[in-house]
GROMACS .gro file of C-alpha atoms in nm:
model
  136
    1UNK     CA    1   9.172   9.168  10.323
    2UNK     CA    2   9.377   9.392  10.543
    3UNK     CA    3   9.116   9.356  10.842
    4UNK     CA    4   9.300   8.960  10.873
    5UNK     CA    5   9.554   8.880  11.061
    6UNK     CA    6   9.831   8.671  10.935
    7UNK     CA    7   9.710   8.412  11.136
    8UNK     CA    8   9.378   8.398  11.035
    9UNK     CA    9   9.443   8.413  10.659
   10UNK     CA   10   9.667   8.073  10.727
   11UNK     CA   11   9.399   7.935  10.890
   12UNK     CA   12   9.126   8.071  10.637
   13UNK     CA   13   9.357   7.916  10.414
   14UNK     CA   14   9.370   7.568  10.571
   15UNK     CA   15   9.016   7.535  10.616
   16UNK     CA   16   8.943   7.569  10.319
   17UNK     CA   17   9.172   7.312  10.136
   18UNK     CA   18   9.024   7.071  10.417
   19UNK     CA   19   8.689   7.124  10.252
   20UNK     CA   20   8.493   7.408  10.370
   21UNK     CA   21   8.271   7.604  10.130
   22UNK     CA   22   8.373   7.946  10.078
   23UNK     CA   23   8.019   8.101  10.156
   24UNK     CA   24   8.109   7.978  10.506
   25UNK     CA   25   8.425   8.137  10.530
   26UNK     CA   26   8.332   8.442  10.403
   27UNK     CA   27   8.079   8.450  10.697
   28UNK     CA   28   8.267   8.341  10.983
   29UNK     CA   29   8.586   8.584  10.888
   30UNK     CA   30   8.322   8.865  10.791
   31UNK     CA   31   8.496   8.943  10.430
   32UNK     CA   32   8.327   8.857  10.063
   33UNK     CA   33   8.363   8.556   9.867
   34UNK     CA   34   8.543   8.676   9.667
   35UNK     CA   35   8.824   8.774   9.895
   36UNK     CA   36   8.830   8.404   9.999
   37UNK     CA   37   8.855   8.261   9.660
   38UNK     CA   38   9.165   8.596   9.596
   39UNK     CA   39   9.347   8.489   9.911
   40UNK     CA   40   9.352   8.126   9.864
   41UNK     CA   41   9.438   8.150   9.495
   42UNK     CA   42   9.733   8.397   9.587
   43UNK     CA   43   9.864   8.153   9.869
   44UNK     CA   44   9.824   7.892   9.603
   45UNK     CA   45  10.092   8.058   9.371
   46UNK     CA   46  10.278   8.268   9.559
   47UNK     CA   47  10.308   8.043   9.941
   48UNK     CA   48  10.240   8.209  10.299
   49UNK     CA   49  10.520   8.401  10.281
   50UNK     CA   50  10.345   8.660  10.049
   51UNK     CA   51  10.131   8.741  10.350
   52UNK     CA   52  10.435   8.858  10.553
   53UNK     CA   53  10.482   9.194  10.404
   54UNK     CA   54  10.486   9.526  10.604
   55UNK     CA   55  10.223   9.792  10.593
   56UNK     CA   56  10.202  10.046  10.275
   57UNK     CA   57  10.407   9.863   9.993
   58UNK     CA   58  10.560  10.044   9.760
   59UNK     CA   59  10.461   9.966   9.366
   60UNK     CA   60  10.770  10.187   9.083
   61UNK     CA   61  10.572  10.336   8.815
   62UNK     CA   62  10.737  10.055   8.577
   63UNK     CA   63  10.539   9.792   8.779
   64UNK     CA   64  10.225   9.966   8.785
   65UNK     CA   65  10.291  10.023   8.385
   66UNK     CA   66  10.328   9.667   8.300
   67UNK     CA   67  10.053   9.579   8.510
   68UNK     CA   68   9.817   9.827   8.275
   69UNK     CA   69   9.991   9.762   7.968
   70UNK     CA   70   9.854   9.361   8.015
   71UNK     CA   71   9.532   9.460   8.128
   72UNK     CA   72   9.420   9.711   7.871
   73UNK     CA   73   9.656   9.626   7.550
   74UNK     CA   74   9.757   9.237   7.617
   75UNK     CA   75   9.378   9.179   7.721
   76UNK     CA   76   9.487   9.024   8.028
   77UNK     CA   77   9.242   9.001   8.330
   78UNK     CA   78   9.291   9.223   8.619
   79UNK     CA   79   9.245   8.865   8.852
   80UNK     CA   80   9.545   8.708   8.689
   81UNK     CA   81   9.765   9.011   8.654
   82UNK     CA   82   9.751   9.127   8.987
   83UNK     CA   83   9.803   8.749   9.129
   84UNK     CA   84  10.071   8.748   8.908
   85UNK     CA   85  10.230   9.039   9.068
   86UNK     CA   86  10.144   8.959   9.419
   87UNK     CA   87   9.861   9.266   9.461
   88UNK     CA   88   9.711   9.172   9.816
   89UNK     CA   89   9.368   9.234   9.620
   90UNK     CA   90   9.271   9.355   9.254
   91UNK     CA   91   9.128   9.616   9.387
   92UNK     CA   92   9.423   9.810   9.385
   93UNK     CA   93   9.535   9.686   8.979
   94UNK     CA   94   9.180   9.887   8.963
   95UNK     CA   95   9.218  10.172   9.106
   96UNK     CA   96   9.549  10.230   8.920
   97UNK     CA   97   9.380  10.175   8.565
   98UNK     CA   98   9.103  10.429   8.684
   99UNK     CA   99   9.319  10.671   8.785
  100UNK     CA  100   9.556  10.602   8.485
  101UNK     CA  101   9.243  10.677   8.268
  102UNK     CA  102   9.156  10.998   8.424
  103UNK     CA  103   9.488  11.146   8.403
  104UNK     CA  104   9.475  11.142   8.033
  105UNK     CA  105   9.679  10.780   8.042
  106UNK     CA  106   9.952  10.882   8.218
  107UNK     CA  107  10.096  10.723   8.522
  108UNK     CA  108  10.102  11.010   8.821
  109UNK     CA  109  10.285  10.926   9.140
  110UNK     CA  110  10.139  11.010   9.468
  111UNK     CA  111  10.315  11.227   9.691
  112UNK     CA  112  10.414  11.062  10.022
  113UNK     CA  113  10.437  11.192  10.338
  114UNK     CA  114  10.290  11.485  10.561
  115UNK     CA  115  10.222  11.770  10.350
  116UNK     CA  116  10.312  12.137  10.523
  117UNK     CA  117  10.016  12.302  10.721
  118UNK     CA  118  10.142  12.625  10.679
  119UNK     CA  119  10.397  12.771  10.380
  120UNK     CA  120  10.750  12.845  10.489
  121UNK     CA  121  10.768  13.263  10.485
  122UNK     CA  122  11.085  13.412  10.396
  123UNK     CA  123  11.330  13.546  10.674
  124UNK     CA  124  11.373  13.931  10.644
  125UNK     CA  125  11.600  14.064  10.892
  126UNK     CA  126  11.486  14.385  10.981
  127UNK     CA  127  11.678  14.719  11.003
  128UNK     CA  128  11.896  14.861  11.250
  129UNK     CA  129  11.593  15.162  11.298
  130UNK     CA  130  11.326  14.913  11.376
  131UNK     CA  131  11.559  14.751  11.654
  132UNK     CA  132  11.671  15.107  11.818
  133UNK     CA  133  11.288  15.202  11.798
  134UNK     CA  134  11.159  14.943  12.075
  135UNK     CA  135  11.470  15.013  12.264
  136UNK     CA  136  11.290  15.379  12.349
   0.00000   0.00000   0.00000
């Protein structure tokens, strides 16, 4: 649902608590139905101001825990956990219980930032003998 703007998931919003079907909505903003019936149920309990968050959240490994622990051991749905935390889609409550299955069910933070291009080599000053060499 990132391809919205904040605008047009008010409006999307608004639209459809004034009556429209879904399948239309999903067709004029160009996103599934599903995303529709997501957006408008997270509105719903969490008000517009859950849409007015900044690019690349940030999740601690203690929320992503708890969100796993109720999915796979309190039997909890992924739809209600992840409106109950305020996931901008359950997509992402899914990708973290795939990846927390294939690292043998252990919670592994992504590095952020630019990784190096090229490996820092270590400074070795050279001798006096290579410095009066050139100098000949």
């Amino acid at each position: 649902m990132s391809k919205l703007s904040y605008e047009d998931k008010i409006n999307l919003y608004n639209e459809r608590k004034n009556g429209c079907s879904m399948g239309t909505l999903s067709k004029k903003y160009n996103i599934a139905v599903h995303g529709v019936q997501y957006l408008c149920c997270l509105i719903d309990k969490h008000g517009f101001d859950i849409l007015r968050t900044t690019k690349n959240r940030y999740y601690p490994i203690y929320v992503k825990q708890n969100a796993i622990d109720r999915v796979l051991i309190n039997n909890e749905s992924i739809w209600s956990v992840s409106l109950d935390i305020g996931l901008h889609g359950d997509g992402l409550l899914h990708s973290w219980i795939s990846k927390y299955k294939e690292n043998d069910y252990n919670i592994v933070e992504r590095k952020r930032g630019r990784s190096p291009t090229m490996p820092k080599k270590e400074f070795k000053p050279k001798s006096k003998e290579t410095y009066c060499k050139k100098r000949k």
